[in-house]
Amino acid sequence: MHTQTLAELARGLAAGAFSSRELTEALLARIQAHDGALNSFITVTPERALAQADAADAARARGEYGALTGLPIAHKDIFCTQGVKTSCGSKMLDRFVAPYDATVVAKLDAAGMVMLGKTNMDEFAMGSSNESSWYGPVRNPWDVRAVPGGSSGGSAAAVAARLLPAATGTDTGGSIRQPAALCGITGLKPTYGRVSRWGMIAYASSLDQGGPLARTAEDCALLLGAMAGFDARDSTSAGAPVPDYRAGLEAGLDGLRIGLPKEYFGAGLDAGVARAVEAAIDEYRRLGADVVEVSLPNAQLAIPAYYVIAPCEASSNLARYDGVRFGHRCEAPRDLVDLYTRSRAEGFGAEVQRRILVGTYALSAGYYDAYYLKAQQIRRLIHEDFRRAFEHCDLIAGPTTPDVAFDLGEKADDPVALYLADIYTVAVNLAGLPALSHPVGDKGGRPVGLQLIGPAFAEARLLNAAHRFQLATDWHRRAPQGFA
Ligand code: GLN
């Protein structure tokens, strides 16, 4: 059962080949057997899962079921889950039990999904390797010496290792797409506003967006349909109706115009990754797509702009963790200032502290114009780049990451080297666009991902393209050794 996708499992449940309880028990056993090697879960919730599975089986017996009833999911530990620890990968929230469910969690619950647990992540979603988690790093199932990517690394590793078919993630600058690429699975970052941020612990609110990680585009389509939609509790939630993302999956790609930004194929791109990406583009040509060159002239400004804007927003969002209203409180504070400073110094890890310092500095009087305002101006230019590029193409394609997964510890002492892992992903968040990564090859046994970027609300187009690719190829079916 563990090798099947959500769509396949749904057919098995419908045919009565197995029950949700049997499926849930099998996957819980698999998590128990294999997660010691990966550390992809922070919390496993067997009792809640079995209760949800029984409820799903009972609902099905009554004839009340939908496409996702009884199917398993895990949530990145950034999504609040009522009655279950929601740590955000941080000591700061190690003892936080959310009093409510995030909208995404509530929606997937209402769709009948069975939550198996909460997945490991970089602390407060800051990172590209999952090494900043207070709960220890996650390992990449393709090679346990390698990082799984981040910040949704636990979700990506668990899905790649077939511990379960799908998980949620969030993407502020690449945190769904980059770990999907490094773990050889499919991940979709929706258009900003498409999926509610309510109950999703805030990192950089103008960039954060939740989305699905699964092995196939078809499964991402199923999940997005249930996750997306207007939410009055999120002031930036989009009102656009949610299409049936599965309806358009099978459409042919004849005449689809795919733009290749020349800036994404220059210096800095590993040759092995470039070869796999070019082979994938050739496959898209065979499927009927027309490939054109486009330009994103401000691409090189995306990282510097992102690493001003994201820390600025983070420094503001994380001000609430003061040991009084939220978060870890130090022992025996001498006075109020000691309580604040020691609680925050003890509760936050090094990378989070670095971001708070950078953000506070960039927002301070006298520096605001030079950094934050400048970064916002660049953000507008990047948005314009994409707008112009989409006058010549329907989708943009390129590598998701400049190289395959690196070794644990390899970039741990060099934050800037780590920030460059996001070079092809952060611009998409700055522009608020949807993008998807799907597996297209490997280098030395470590997966390569192709990134497809669409205009706002073109998720169906991205999913359609990736699904057709997956019908014609089998990269998404390959399993890491030891986890087949
Ligand atoms: N790696 C990027 C960062 O550290 C992106 C993280 C994310 O998308 N949450 O900010």
Coordinates of C-alpha atoms and ligand atoms in Angstrom, one line a residue:
M1 CA 0.0 0.0 0.0
H2 CA 2.8 2.4 0.9
T3 CA 4.0 2.6 -2.8
Q4 CA 0.6 3.9 -4.0
T5 CA -0.3 7.5 -4.7
L6 CA -3.3 9.2 -3.2
A7 CA -5.3 8.6 -6.4
E8 CA -4.4 4.9 -6.4
L9 CA -5.2 4.5 -2.7
A10 CA -8.6 6.2 -3.3
R11 CA -9.4 3.6 -5.9
G12 CA -8.4 0.8 -3.4
L13 CA -10.6 2.2 -0.7
A14 CA -13.5 2.7 -3.1
A15 CA -13.1 -0.9 -4.3
G16 CA -13.0 -2.2 -0.8
A17 CA -9.5 -3.7 -1.3
F18 CA -8.5 -2.3 2.2
S19 CA -10.0 0.0 4.8
S20 CA -8.7 3.3 6.0
R21 CA -7.9 1.7 9.3
E22 CA -5.7 -1.0 7.5
L23 CA -4.0 1.7 5.5
T24 CA -3.4 3.9 8.5
E25 CA -2.0 1.0 10.6
A26 CA 0.3 0.0 7.7
L27 CA 1.7 3.5 7.4
L28 CA 2.0 4.0 11.1
A29 CA 4.1 0.8 11.2
R30 CA 6.2 2.0 8.4
I31 CA 6.8 5.4 10.1
Q32 CA 7.8 3.5 13.2
A33 CA 10.2 1.2 11.3
H34 CA 11.9 3.8 9.1
D35 CA 11.7 7.3 10.6
G36 CA 14.5 6.6 13.1
A37 CA 16.8 6.9 10.1
L38 CA 15.2 10.1 8.7
N39 CA 13.8 12.1 11.6
S40 CA 11.1 13.4 9.3
F41 CA 8.4 13.6 12.0
I42 CA 8.4 15.8 15.1
T43 CA 5.1 14.2 16.4
V44 CA 3.3 11.0 15.3
T45 CA -0.4 11.0 16.3
P46 CA -1.5 7.3 16.1
E47 CA -4.5 7.6 18.3
R48 CA -6.0 10.6 16.5
A49 CA -5.1 8.9 13.1
L50 CA -6.9 5.6 14.0
A51 CA -9.9 7.5 15.3
Q52 CA -10.1 9.5 12.0
A53 CA -9.6 6.3 10.0
D54 CA -12.5 4.6 11.8
A55 CA -14.7 7.7 11.3
A56 CA -13.7 7.7 7.6
D57 CA -14.5 4.0 7.2
A58 CA -17.9 4.5 8.9
A59 CA -18.7 7.5 6.7
R60 CA -17.8 5.4 3.6
A61 CA -20.1 2.6 4.8
R62 CA -22.9 5.1 5.0
G63 CA -22.2 6.3 1.5
E64 CA -20.8 9.6 2.6
Y65 CA -17.4 10.1 1.1
G66 CA -15.4 12.3 -1.1
A67 CA -12.2 11.9 -3.1
L68 CA -9.9 12.2 0.0
T69 CA -12.0 10.3 2.6
G70 CA -9.8 8.0 4.6
L71 CA -6.5 9.0 2.9
P72 CA -3.4 9.8 4.9
I73 CA -1.7 13.2 5.3
A74 CA 0.9 14.7 7.6
H75 CA 1.2 18.4 8.3
K76 CA 4.3 20.5 8.5
D77 CA 4.7 21.5 12.1
I78 CA 4.0 25.1 11.2
F79 CA 0.2 24.4 10.9
C80 CA -1.7 24.7 14.1
T81 CA -3.4 21.5 15.1
Q82 CA -5.9 21.6 18.0
G83 CA -4.7 19.5 20.9
V84 CA -1.4 18.5 19.2
K85 CA 1.9 20.2 19.7
T86 CA 2.8 22.8 17.1
S87 CA 6.4 23.6 17.5
C88 CA 7.4 25.3 14.2
G89 CA 10.7 23.4 14.6
S90 CA 11.6 25.6 17.6
K91 CA 12.4 25.2 21.2
M92 CA 10.4 28.4 21.6
L93 CA 7.2 26.5 20.9
D94 CA 8.2 23.1 22.1
R95 CA 5.4 23.1 24.7
F96 CA 2.8 24.9 22.5
V97 CA -0.4 23.0 22.0
A98 CA -2.5 24.9 19.6
P99 CA -6.0 25.7 20.8
Y100 CA -7.4 25.6 17.2
D101 CA -6.8 24.1 13.8
A102 CA -5.3 26.0 10.9
T103 CA -7.7 26.5 8.0
V104 CA -5.7 24.1 5.9
V105 CA -5.8 21.4 8.6
A106 CA -9.6 22.0 9.1
K107 CA -10.3 21.7 5.4
L108 CA -8.4 18.5 4.9
D109 CA -10.0 17.1 8.1
A110 CA -13.4 18.0 6.7
A111 CA -12.4 16.3 3.5
G112 CA -12.0 13.1 5.6
M113 CA -8.2 12.9 5.5
V114 CA -6.4 11.1 8.3
M115 CA -3.6 13.0 9.9
L116 CA -0.6 10.8 10.8
G117 CA 1.5 13.5 12.5
K118 CA 3.5 16.7 12.2
T119 CA 6.6 16.9 10.2
N120 CA 10.0 18.2 11.0
M121 CA 11.1 21.6 9.5
D122 CA 13.7 24.3 9.7
E123 CA 13.1 26.5 12.8
F124 CA 10.3 29.0 11.9
A125 CA 10.7 27.8 8.3
M126 CA 14.0 29.6 8.0
G127 CA 16.4 27.5 6.1
S128 CA 17.1 25.4 3.0
S129 CA 18.5 22.2 4.6
N130 CA 16.4 21.3 7.6
E131 CA 19.5 21.7 9.8
S132 CA 18.1 24.6 11.8
S133 CA 15.3 22.5 13.4
W134 CA 15.5 22.3 17.2
Y135 CA 14.5 18.6 16.8
G136 CA 17.6 17.8 14.8
P137 CA 18.2 17.6 11.1
V138 CA 16.1 15.5 8.7
R139 CA 18.0 13.1 6.4
N140 CA 17.4 12.6 2.7
P141 CA 16.1 9.1 2.0
W142 CA 18.1 9.0 -1.3
D143 CA 21.3 9.3 0.7
V144 CA 21.2 9.8 4.4
R145 CA 24.4 11.8 4.3
A146 CA 22.6 14.4 2.3
V147 CA 20.1 17.1 3.5
P148 CA 16.5 16.8 2.3
G149 CA 16.3 20.6 1.6
G150 CA 14.1 22.9 3.6
S151 CA 12.2 24.2 5.2
S152 CA 9.6 21.6 4.5
G153 CA 12.3 18.9 4.6
G154 CA 10.4 16.6 6.9
S155 CA 7.3 16.5 4.6
A156 CA 9.5 16.0 1.5
A157 CA 11.6 13.2 3.1
A158 CA 8.6 11.4 4.5
V159 CA 6.8 11.4 1.1
A160 CA 9.9 10.4 -0.8
A161 CA 10.6 7.5 1.6
R162 CA 7.0 6.3 1.1
L163 CA 6.2 6.7 4.8
L164 CA 3.0 8.3 3.5
P165 CA 1.8 9.5 0.1
A166 CA 1.4 13.3 0.8
A167 CA 2.1 16.0 3.2
T168 CA 1.5 19.8 3.5
G169 CA 4.3 22.3 3.4
T170 CA 4.8 26.1 3.2
D171 CA 6.9 28.1 0.8
T172 CA 8.2 31.6 1.6
G173 CA 11.1 31.5 -0.7
G174 CA 11.2 27.9 -2.0
S175 CA 10.4 25.7 1.0
I176 CA 8.0 23.5 -0.9
R177 CA 9.8 23.4 -4.2
Q178 CA 13.4 23.1 -3.1
P179 CA 12.9 20.1 -0.7
A180 CA 10.6 18.5 -3.4
A181 CA 13.4 18.8 -5.9
L182 CA 16.1 17.5 -3.5
C183 CA 13.9 14.5 -2.5
G184 CA 12.6 13.6 -6.0
I185 CA 8.9 14.4 -5.4
T186 CA 6.4 16.9 -6.7
G187 CA 5.6 20.1 -4.8
L188 CA 3.3 23.0 -5.6
K189 CA 3.5 26.5 -4.2
P190 CA 0.2 28.1 -5.0
T191 CA -0.4 31.8 -6.0
Y192 CA -0.2 34.1 -3.0
G193 CA -3.7 34.2 -1.4
R194 CA -4.9 30.9 -3.0
V195 CA -4.5 28.9 0.3
S196 CA -5.4 30.4 3.6
R197 CA -2.6 31.4 6.0
W198 CA -4.9 31.3 9.0
G199 CA -3.3 29.2 11.7
M200 CA -0.1 28.9 9.7
I201 CA 2.7 30.3 11.9
A202 CA 3.9 33.4 10.3
Y203 CA 7.4 33.8 9.0
A204 CA 7.2 36.5 6.3
S205 CA 3.5 37.2 5.8
S206 CA 3.7 38.8 2.3
L207 CA 5.5 35.7 1.0
D208 CA 4.2 32.7 3.0
Q209 CA 2.0 30.3 1.2
G210 CA 0.9 26.7 2.0
G211 CA 0.7 24.0 -0.5
P212 CA 0.9 20.2 -1.1
L213 CA 3.9 17.8 -1.5
A214 CA 3.2 14.5 -3.0
R215 CA 4.7 12.1 -5.5
T216 CA 2.6 13.1 -8.5
A217 CA 1.0 16.2 -10.0
E218 CA -2.3 14.4 -9.9
D219 CA -2.1 14.0 -6.1
C220 CA -1.1 17.7 -5.8
A221 CA -4.2 18.6 -7.8
L222 CA -6.4 16.5 -5.5
L223 CA -5.0 18.2 -2.4
L224 CA -4.9 21.7 -3.7
G225 CA -8.6 21.4 -4.6
A226 CA -9.3 20.7 -0.9
M227 CA -6.8 23.2 0.6
A228 CA -7.6 26.3 -1.6
G229 CA -10.4 28.8 -1.3
F230 CA -11.4 32.1 0.3
D231 CA -11.1 32.4 4.0
A232 CA -12.5 35.4 5.8
R233 CA -10.0 34.9 8.6
D234 CA -7.1 35.6 6.3
S235 CA -7.2 39.2 5.0
T236 CA -5.0 38.4 2.0
S237 CA -7.1 35.4 1.0
A238 CA -8.1 35.4 -2.7
G239 CA -11.8 35.4 -3.6
A240 CA -11.3 33.7 -7.0
P241 CA -13.4 30.5 -7.2
V242 CA -11.4 27.2 -6.9
P243 CA -11.5 25.3 -10.1
D244 CA -11.6 21.5 -10.3
Y245 CA -7.8 21.0 -10.7
R246 CA -8.3 17.4 -11.8
A247 CA -10.6 18.3 -14.6
G248 CA -7.9 19.7 -16.9
L249 CA -5.1 17.3 -16.0
E250 CA -5.3 15.1 -19.1
A251 CA -5.4 17.9 -21.7
G252 CA -2.7 17.7 -24.4
L253 CA 0.2 20.2 -24.4
D254 CA 0.1 21.0 -28.1
G255 CA 1.1 24.6 -28.6
L256 CA 1.9 25.2 -24.9
R257 CA 4.5 27.9 -24.9
I258 CA 7.3 27.2 -22.4
G259 CA 9.7 30.1 -21.8
L260 CA 13.3 29.4 -20.7
P261 CA 14.7 32.4 -18.8
K262 CA 18.3 32.7 -20.0
E263 CA 19.3 34.0 -16.6
Y264 CA 18.4 30.6 -15.1
F265 CA 20.9 28.7 -17.3
G266 CA 24.0 30.7 -16.7
A267 CA 26.9 30.5 -14.3
G268 CA 26.2 28.8 -11.0
L269 CA 24.1 26.1 -12.5
D270 CA 25.6 22.6 -12.0
A271 CA 26.3 20.9 -15.4
G272 CA 24.7 17.6 -14.3
V273 CA 21.5 19.4 -13.2
A274 CA 21.5 21.4 -16.4
R275 CA 21.7 18.2 -18.5
A276 CA 18.7 16.7 -16.6
V277 CA 16.7 19.9 -17.0
E278 CA 17.5 20.1 -20.7
A279 CA 16.4 16.5 -21.2
A280 CA 13.1 17.3 -19.5
I281 CA 12.6 20.3 -21.7
D282 CA 13.1 18.0 -24.7
E283 CA 10.4 15.7 -23.3
Y284 CA 8.1 18.7 -23.1
R285 CA 8.9 19.4 -26.7
R286 CA 8.0 15.8 -27.6
L287 CA 4.7 16.3 -25.8
G288 CA 3.9 19.2 -28.1
A289 CA 5.2 22.3 -26.3
D290 CA 6.9 25.2 -28.1
V291 CA 10.0 26.3 -26.3
V292 CA 11.0 30.0 -26.5
E293 CA 13.7 32.0 -24.7
V294 CA 12.6 34.7 -22.3
S295 CA 14.5 37.1 -20.0
L296 CA 14.1 38.0 -16.4
P297 CA 16.6 40.8 -16.3
N298 CA 16.4 41.4 -12.6
A299 CA 16.8 37.8 -11.6
Q300 CA 20.1 38.4 -9.8
L301 CA 18.4 40.9 -7.5
A302 CA 15.9 38.4 -6.1
I303 CA 18.2 36.9 -3.4
P304 CA 19.3 40.3 -2.0
A305 CA 15.8 41.7 -2.0
Y306 CA 14.3 38.5 -0.5
Y307 CA 16.9 38.4 2.3
V308 CA 16.0 42.0 3.3
I309 CA 12.2 41.6 3.0
A310 CA 11.8 38.2 4.6
P311 CA 13.9 39.0 7.7
C312 CA 12.1 42.4 8.1
E313 CA 8.8 40.7 8.2
A314 CA 10.2 37.9 10.4
S315 CA 11.5 40.4 12.9
S316 CA 8.1 41.8 13.3
N317 CA 6.2 38.5 13.3
L318 CA 8.5 36.9 15.8
A319 CA 8.2 39.9 18.3
R320 CA 5.2 38.1 19.8
Y321 CA 7.4 35.4 21.3
D322 CA 8.3 37.2 24.4
G323 CA 7.9 34.5 27.1
V324 CA 4.8 36.3 28.3
R325 CA 2.1 36.0 25.6
F326 CA 3.8 33.2 23.6
G327 CA 6.6 30.8 23.8
H328 CA 9.4 29.5 26.1
R329 CA 9.9 31.4 29.4
C330 CA 13.3 31.4 31.1
E331 CA 13.6 30.2 34.7
A332 CA 13.6 32.8 37.5
P333 CA 13.7 36.1 35.6
R334 CA 15.2 39.0 37.6
D335 CA 13.0 41.6 36.0
L336 CA 10.9 42.1 32.9
V337 CA 13.8 42.9 30.6
D338 CA 15.7 39.8 31.8
L339 CA 12.5 37.8 31.1
Y340 CA 12.3 39.0 27.5
T341 CA 15.9 38.8 26.6
R342 CA 16.7 35.5 28.2
S343 CA 13.5 33.8 27.0
R344 CA 14.2 34.9 23.5
A345 CA 17.9 34.0 23.7
E346 CA 17.1 30.5 25.0
G347 CA 14.1 29.9 22.8
F348 CA 15.4 30.9 19.4
G349 CA 18.2 29.2 17.5
A350 CA 21.1 30.9 15.8
E351 CA 19.6 31.3 12.3
V352 CA 16.3 32.7 13.7
Q353 CA 18.3 35.2 15.8
R354 CA 20.4 36.2 12.8
R355 CA 17.2 36.9 10.8
I356 CA 15.7 38.9 13.6
L357 CA 18.8 41.0 13.9
V358 CA 19.0 41.6 10.2
G359 CA 15.4 42.5 10.0
T360 CA 15.4 44.8 13.0
Y361 CA 18.5 46.6 11.6
A362 CA 17.1 47.0 8.1
L363 CA 13.8 48.5 9.5
S364 CA 15.5 50.9 11.9
A365 CA 15.3 54.6 11.4
G366 CA 17.9 55.8 8.9
Y367 CA 18.3 52.4 7.3
Y368 CA 14.7 51.8 6.2
D369 CA 15.0 53.7 3.0
A370 CA 18.4 52.1 2.1
Y371 CA 17.3 48.5 2.7
Y372 CA 13.6 47.8 3.1
L373 CA 12.3 50.5 0.7
K374 CA 14.9 49.6 -1.9
A375 CA 14.0 45.9 -1.6
Q376 CA 10.3 46.7 -2.1
Q377 CA 11.2 48.6 -5.3
I378 CA 13.2 45.7 -6.6
R379 CA 10.3 43.5 -5.7
R380 CA 8.2 45.5 -8.1
L381 CA 10.8 45.2 -10.9
I382 CA 10.8 41.4 -10.4
H383 CA 7.1 41.3 -10.7
E384 CA 7.3 43.3 -13.9
D385 CA 10.0 40.9 -15.3
F386 CA 7.5 38.0 -15.0
R387 CA 4.6 40.0 -16.4
R388 CA 6.7 40.8 -19.5
A389 CA 8.0 37.3 -19.8
F390 CA 4.4 35.9 -19.7
E391 CA 3.6 38.0 -22.8
H392 CA 5.7 35.5 -24.7
C393 CA 4.9 32.2 -23.0
D394 CA 2.3 30.3 -20.9
L395 CA 4.7 28.8 -18.5
I396 CA 8.3 29.4 -17.5
A397 CA 10.6 26.4 -16.9
G398 CA 14.1 26.0 -15.4
P399 CA 16.0 24.2 -12.7
T400 CA 14.4 24.3 -9.2
T401 CA 17.9 24.4 -7.5
P402 CA 21.4 25.1 -8.8
D403 CA 22.6 21.7 -7.6
V404 CA 21.4 18.4 -6.1
A405 CA 21.2 17.8 -2.4
F406 CA 24.4 18.7 -0.5
D407 CA 25.8 16.9 2.5
L408 CA 24.7 17.6 6.0
G409 CA 27.0 20.1 7.6
E410 CA 28.5 21.1 4.2
K411 CA 27.0 24.6 4.3
A412 CA 26.2 24.8 8.0
D413 CA 28.7 27.5 8.8
D414 CA 28.1 29.6 5.7
P415 CA 24.6 31.2 5.7
V416 CA 25.1 33.0 2.4
A417 CA 26.0 29.8 0.6
L418 CA 22.8 28.3 2.0
Y419 CA 20.8 31.4 0.9
L420 CA 22.0 30.8 -2.7
A421 CA 20.2 27.4 -2.7
D422 CA 17.1 29.5 -3.2
I423 CA 18.4 31.4 -6.3
Y424 CA 15.7 30.1 -8.7
T425 CA 12.8 30.0 -6.2
V426 CA 12.6 33.2 -4.2
A427 CA 11.6 35.5 -7.1
V428 CA 8.4 33.5 -7.5
N429 CA 7.4 34.4 -3.9
L430 CA 8.4 38.1 -4.4
A431 CA 6.0 38.1 -7.4
G432 CA 3.3 36.1 -5.7
L433 CA 3.1 33.5 -8.5
P434 CA 2.4 29.8 -8.5
A435 CA 5.2 27.3 -9.2
L436 CA 5.7 23.6 -9.1
S437 CA 8.7 21.3 -8.9
H438 CA 8.7 17.8 -10.3
P439 CA 11.5 15.2 -10.5
V440 CA 13.2 14.9 -13.9
G441 CA 16.5 13.1 -13.3
D442 CA 19.4 12.6 -11.0
K443 CA 23.0 13.2 -10.5
G444 CA 25.0 10.6 -8.7
G445 CA 21.8 9.1 -7.2
R446 CA 20.5 12.4 -5.9
P447 CA 17.3 13.8 -7.6
V448 CA 17.0 16.8 -9.9
G449 CA 13.8 18.9 -10.0
L450 CA 12.4 21.0 -12.8
Q451 CA 10.6 24.2 -11.8
L452 CA 7.5 25.3 -13.7
I453 CA 6.3 28.9 -13.0
G454 CA 2.9 30.2 -14.1
P455 CA 1.0 33.5 -14.1
A456 CA -1.2 34.2 -11.1
F457 CA -3.9 31.5 -10.5
A458 CA -2.5 29.3 -13.3
E459 CA -2.1 26.3 -11.0
A460 CA -4.3 24.1 -13.3
R461 CA -1.9 24.8 -16.2
L462 CA 1.1 23.8 -14.1
L463 CA -0.5 20.7 -12.9
N464 CA -1.7 19.7 -16.4
A465 CA 1.8 20.1 -17.8
A466 CA 3.5 18.1 -15.0
H467 CA 0.8 15.4 -15.1
R468 CA 1.4 14.9 -18.9
F469 CA 5.1 14.8 -18.2
Q470 CA 4.5 12.1 -15.6
L471 CA 2.3 10.1 -17.9
A472 CA 5.2 9.9 -20.3
T473 CA 8.1 9.3 -17.9
D474 CA 8.8 7.5 -14.7
W475 CA 11.1 9.7 -12.6
H476 CA 8.2 10.3 -10.1
R477 CA 7.9 6.5 -9.7
R478 CA 11.5 5.9 -8.6
A479 CA 11.9 5.2 -5.0
P480 CA 15.1 5.6 -2.9
Q481 CA 16.9 2.4 -2.1
G482 CA 15.8 0.9 1.2
F483 CA 12.5 2.7 1.0
A484 CA 10.9 1.1 -2.0
Ligands
GLN1 N1 15.3 29.1 2.4 C1 14.5 30.3 2.4 C2 14.7 31.0 3.8 O1 15.4 30.5 4.6 C3 13.1 29.9 2.2 C4 12.4 29.3 3.3 C5 11.0 29.1 3.1 O2 10.5 29.1 2.0 N2 10.2 29.0 4.2 O3 14.1 32.0 4.0

